[in-house]
CSV table of C-alpha atoms in Angstrom, one decimal:
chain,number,residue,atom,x,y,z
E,1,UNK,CA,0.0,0.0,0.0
E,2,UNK,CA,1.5,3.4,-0.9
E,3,UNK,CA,1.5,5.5,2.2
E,4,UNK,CA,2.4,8.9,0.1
E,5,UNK,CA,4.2,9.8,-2.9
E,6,UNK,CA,6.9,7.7,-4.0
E,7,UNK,CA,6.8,5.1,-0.4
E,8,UNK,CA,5.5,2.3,0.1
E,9,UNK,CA,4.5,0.5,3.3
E,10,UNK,CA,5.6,-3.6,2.8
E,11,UNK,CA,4.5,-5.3,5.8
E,12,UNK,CA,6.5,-3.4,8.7
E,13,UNK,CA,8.9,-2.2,6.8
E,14,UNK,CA,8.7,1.1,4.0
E,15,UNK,CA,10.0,1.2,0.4
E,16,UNK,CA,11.3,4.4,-1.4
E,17,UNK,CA,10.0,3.1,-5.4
E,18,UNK,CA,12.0,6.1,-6.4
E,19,UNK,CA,15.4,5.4,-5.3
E,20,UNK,CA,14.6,1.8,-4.6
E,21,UNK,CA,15.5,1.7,-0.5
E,22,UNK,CA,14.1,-0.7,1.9
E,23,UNK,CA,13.9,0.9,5.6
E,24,UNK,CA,13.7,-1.5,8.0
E,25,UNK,CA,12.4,-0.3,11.7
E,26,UNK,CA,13.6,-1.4,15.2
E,27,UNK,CA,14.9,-5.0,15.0
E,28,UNK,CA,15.6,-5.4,18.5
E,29,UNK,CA,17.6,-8.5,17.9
E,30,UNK,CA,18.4,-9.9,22.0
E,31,UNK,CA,15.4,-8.6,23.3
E,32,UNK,CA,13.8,-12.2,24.0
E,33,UNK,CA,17.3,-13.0,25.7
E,34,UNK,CA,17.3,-9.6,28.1
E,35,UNK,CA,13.5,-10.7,29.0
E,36,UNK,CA,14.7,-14.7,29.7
E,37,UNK,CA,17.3,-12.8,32.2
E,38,UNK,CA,14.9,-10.8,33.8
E,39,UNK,CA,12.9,-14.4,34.4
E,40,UNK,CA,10.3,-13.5,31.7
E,41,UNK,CA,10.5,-17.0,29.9
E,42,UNK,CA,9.8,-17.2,26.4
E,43,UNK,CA,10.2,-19.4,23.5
E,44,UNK,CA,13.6,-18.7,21.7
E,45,UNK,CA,12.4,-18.3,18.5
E,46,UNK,CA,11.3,-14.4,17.9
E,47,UNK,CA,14.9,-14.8,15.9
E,48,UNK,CA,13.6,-17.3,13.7
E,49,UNK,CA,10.3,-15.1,13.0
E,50,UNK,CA,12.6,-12.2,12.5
E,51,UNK,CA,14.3,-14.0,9.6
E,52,UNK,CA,11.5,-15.3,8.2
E,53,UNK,CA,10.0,-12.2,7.7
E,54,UNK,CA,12.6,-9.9,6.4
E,55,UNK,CA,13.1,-12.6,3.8
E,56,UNK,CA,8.9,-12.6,2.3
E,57,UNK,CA,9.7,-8.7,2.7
E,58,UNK,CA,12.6,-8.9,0.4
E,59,UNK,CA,11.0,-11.5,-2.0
E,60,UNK,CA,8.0,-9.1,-2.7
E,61,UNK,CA,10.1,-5.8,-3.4
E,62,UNK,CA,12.0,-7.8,-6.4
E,63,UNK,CA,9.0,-9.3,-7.7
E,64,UNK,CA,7.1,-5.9,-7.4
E,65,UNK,CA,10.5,-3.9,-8.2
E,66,UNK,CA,13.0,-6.2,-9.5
E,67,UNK,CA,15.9,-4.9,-6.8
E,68,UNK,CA,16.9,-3.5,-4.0
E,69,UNK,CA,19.5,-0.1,-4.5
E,70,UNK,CA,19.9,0.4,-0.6
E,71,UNK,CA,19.2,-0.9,2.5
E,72,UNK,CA,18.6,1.7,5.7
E,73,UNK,CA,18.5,0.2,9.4
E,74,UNK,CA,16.8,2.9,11.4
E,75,UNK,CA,18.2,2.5,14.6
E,76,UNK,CA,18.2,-0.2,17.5
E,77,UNK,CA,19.4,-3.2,15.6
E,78,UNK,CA,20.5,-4.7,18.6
E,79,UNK,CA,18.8,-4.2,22.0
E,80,UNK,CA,20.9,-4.0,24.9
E,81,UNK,CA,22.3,-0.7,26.0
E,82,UNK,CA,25.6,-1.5,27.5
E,83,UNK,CA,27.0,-4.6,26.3
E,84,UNK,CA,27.1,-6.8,23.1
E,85,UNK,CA,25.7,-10.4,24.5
E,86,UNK,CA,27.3,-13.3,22.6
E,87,UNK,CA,23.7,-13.9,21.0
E,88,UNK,CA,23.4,-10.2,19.5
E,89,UNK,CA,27.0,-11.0,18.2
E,90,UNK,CA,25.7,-13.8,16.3
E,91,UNK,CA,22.4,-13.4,15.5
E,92,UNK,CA,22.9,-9.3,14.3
E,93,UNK,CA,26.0,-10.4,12.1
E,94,UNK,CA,23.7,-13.5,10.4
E,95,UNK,CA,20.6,-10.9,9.7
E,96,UNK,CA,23.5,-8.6,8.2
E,97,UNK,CA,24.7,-11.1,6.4
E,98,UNK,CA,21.4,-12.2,5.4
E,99,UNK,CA,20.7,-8.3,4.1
E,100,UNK,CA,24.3,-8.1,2.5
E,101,UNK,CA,22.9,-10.9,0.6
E,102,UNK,CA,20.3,-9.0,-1.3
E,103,UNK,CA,21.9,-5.2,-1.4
E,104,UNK,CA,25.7,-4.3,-0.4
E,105,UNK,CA,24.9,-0.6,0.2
E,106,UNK,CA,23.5,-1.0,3.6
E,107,UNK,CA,23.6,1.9,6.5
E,108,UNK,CA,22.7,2.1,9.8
E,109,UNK,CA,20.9,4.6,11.8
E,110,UNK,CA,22.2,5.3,15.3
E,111,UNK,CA,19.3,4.5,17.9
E,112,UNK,CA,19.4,5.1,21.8
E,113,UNK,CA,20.1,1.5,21.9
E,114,UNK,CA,22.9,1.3,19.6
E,115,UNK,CA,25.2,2.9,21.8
E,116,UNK,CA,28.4,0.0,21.0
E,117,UNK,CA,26.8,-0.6,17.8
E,118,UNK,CA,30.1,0.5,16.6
E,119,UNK,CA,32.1,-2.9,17.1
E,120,UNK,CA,29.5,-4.9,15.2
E,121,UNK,CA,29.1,-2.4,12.2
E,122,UNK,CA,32.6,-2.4,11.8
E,123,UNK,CA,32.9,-6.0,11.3
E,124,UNK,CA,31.0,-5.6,8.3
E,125,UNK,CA,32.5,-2.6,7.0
E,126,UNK,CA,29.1,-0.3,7.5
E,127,UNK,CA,28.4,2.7,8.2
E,128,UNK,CA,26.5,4.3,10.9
E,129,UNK,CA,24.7,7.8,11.0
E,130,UNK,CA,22.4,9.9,13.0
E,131,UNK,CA,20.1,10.5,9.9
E,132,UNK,CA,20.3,9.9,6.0
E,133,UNK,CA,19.1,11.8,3.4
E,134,UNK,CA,17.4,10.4,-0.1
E,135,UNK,CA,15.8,12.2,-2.2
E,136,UNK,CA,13.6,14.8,-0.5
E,137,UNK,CA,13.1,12.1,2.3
E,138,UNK,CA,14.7,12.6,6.0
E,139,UNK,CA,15.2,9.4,7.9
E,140,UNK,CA,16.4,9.3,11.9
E,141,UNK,CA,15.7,7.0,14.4
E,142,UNK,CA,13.6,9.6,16.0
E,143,UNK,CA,14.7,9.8,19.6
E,144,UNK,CA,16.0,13.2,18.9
E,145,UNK,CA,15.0,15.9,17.7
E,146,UNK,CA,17.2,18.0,14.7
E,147,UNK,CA,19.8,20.5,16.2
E,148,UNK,CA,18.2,23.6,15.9
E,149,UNK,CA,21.7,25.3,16.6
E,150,UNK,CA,23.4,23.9,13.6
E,151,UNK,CA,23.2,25.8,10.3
E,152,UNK,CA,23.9,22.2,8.6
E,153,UNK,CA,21.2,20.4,10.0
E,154,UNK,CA,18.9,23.7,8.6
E,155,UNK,CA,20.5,23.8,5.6
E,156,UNK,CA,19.8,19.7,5.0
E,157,UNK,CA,15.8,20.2,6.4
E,158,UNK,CA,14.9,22.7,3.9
E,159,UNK,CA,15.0,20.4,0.9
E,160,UNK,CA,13.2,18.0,2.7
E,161,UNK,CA,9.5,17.0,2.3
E,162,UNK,CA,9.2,13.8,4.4
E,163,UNK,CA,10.6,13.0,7.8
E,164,UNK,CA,10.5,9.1,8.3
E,165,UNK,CA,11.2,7.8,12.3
E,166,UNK,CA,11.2,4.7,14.5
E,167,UNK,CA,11.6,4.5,18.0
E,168,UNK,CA,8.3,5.2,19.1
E,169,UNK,CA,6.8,1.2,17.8
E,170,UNK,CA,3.2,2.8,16.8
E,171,UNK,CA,0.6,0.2,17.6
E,172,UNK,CA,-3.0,0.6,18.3
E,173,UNK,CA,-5.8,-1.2,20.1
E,174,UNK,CA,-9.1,-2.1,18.8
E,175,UNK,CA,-12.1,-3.6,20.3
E,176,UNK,CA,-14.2,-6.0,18.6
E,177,UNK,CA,-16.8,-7.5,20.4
E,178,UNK,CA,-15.4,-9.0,23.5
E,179,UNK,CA,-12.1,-9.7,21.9
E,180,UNK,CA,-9.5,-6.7,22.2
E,181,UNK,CA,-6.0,-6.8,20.0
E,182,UNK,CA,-2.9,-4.5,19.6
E,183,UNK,CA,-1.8,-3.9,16.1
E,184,UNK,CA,1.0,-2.7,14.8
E,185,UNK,CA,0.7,0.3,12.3
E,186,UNK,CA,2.7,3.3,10.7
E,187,UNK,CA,1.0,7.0,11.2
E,188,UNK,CA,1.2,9.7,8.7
E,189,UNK,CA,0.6,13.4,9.9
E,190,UNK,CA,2.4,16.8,10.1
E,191,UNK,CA,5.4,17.8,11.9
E,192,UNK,CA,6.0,21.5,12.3
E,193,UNK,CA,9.7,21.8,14.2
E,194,UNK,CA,10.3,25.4,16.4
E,195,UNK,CA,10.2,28.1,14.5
E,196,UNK,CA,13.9,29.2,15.4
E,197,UNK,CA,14.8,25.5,13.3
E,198,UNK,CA,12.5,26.4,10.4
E,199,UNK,CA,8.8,27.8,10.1
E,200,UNK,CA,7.8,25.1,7.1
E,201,UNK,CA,5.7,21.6,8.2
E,202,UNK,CA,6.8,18.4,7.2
E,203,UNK,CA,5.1,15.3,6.5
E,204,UNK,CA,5.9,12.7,9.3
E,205,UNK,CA,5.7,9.2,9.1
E,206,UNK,CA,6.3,6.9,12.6
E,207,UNK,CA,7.0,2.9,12.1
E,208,UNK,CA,6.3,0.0,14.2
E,209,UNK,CA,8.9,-2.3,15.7
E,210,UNK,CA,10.1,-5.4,13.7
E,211,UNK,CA,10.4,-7.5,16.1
E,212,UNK,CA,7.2,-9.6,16.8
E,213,UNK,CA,7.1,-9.6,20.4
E,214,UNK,CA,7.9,-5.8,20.9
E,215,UNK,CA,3.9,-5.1,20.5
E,216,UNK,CA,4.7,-1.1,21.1
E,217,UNK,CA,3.0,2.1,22.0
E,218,UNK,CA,-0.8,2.3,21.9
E,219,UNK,CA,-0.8,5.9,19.9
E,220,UNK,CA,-4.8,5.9,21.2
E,221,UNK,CA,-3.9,5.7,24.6
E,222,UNK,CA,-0.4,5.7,26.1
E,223,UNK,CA,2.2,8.2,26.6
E,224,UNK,CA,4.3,8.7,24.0
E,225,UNK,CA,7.9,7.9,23.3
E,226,UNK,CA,9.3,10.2,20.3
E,227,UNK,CA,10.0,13.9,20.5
E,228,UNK,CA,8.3,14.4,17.5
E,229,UNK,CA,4.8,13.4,18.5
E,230,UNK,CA,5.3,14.8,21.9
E,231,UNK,CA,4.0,18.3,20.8
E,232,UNK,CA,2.4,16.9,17.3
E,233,UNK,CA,-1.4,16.8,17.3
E,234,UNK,CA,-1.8,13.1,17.2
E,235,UNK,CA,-5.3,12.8,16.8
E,236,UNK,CA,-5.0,14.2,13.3
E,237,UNK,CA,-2.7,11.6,12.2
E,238,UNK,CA,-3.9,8.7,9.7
E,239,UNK,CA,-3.4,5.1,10.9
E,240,UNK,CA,-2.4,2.5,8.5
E,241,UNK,CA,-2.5,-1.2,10.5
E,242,UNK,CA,-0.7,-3.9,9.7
E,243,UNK,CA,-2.5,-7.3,9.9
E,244,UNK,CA,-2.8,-9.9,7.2
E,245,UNK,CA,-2.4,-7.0,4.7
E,246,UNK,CA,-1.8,-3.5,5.3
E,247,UNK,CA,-5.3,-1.3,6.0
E,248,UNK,CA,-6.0,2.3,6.2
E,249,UNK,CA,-8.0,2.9,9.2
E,250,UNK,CA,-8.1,6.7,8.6
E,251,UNK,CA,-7.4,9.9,11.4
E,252,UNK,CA,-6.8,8.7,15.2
E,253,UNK,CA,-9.7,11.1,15.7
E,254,UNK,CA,-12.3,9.2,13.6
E,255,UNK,CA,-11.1,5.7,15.7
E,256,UNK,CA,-11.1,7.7,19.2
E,257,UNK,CA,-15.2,8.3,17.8
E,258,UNK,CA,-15.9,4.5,17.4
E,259,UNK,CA,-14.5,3.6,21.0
């Protein structure tokens, strides 16, 4: 399902048609180990699931588009903050090398987990930024805001249309009946940055997590994560949920009606 101009949503992950990226949101990869520590047992195999799914991702962009140009990671690849487990060694080097597979131009997005990313990416020769540019799209984890002090950062945000971030795992609850379920789902709405950044509005899109037991942030409901949202009128935004297929439930405001 195309989610604006020129990007589409495939599964949880986006697709730029234009300059043919895949964006792939908050992998997590560890997290069902730092739970089994904290004696929250749970079947080792969100890892498997992972894997499985990245692969039907990347077999329906060649069929629909033939190839893959680029691959951007948007931040917290790996999940824990101050160490790299001997799982997240293993398991983040075989998804890279599963990626690396399919597209060599690969980069990574620094996320507030990723803080010794560094030793991992390095193996592999890749890169890691705070935020990548493509085409008139911006793309940060989304933890952070832009420097508004840096002339660079204003410089880069006025050719940009689109702001595309993680970090926040949009999800949303709906009620049917008796039965009640959390679904994943991107949001699309305007984000207007303080005016001593710039005074134009951008188009904002916010991803779910990857990882299939990180369930996320009800958007209807909970407080919310990202500095972008924190000040964004979120009941304006358009929900897109990912189930079976992708559907377009409309504004937050029209579902908040329904409840």
């Amino acid at each position: 399902m195309q989610i604006t101009k020129n990007i589409e949503i495939i599964d949880l992950c986006l697709f730029l048609t234009k300059s043919k990226t895949l964006i792939i949101p908050d992998v997590h990869i560890g997290y069902e180990e730092a739970l089994n520590k904290q004696g929250i047992l749970i079947p080792r195999t969100q890892f498997v699931e992972i894997m499985k799914n990245i692969e039907k991702i990347i077999k329906q962009i060649k069929k629909k588009f033939k190839r893959i140009n680029k691959i951007v990671i948007m931040g917290d690849l790996k999940h824990e903050f101050g160490i790299i487990s001997e799982t997240e060694w293993r398991q983040t080097l075989r998804f890279l090398d599963f990626l690396i597979k399919y597209c060599q131009n690969i980069t990574l997005i620094r996320g507030n987990h990723d803080k010794i990313l560094g030793p991992i990416a390095k193996k592999r020769e890749l890169n890691i930024e705070e935020h990548v540019i493509i085409d008139d799209v911006y793309l940060t984890h989304g933890h952070q805001l832009p420097k508004s002090k840096l002339k660079a950062e204003k410089q880069l945000l006025k050719t940009i249309k689109t702001i595309i971030i993680g970090h926040e795992h949009a999800a949303i609850t709906l009620r049917d009946g008796p039965r009640v379920e959390k679904f994943k789902c991107f949001l699309k709405g305007k984000w207007k940055p303080e005016k001593k950044l710039l005074t134009k509005s951008f188009d904002l899109i916010v991803m779910p997590s990857f990882n299939p037991i990180i369930e996320g942030t009800d958007v209807l409901k909970e407080a919310l994560l990202s500095p972008f949202l924190k000040k964004a009128n979120i009941k304006t935004f358009e929900t897109f949920i990912v189930g079976d297929k992708v559907y377009n439930f409309g504004k937050i405001s029209r579902i908040l009606k329904k409840k």
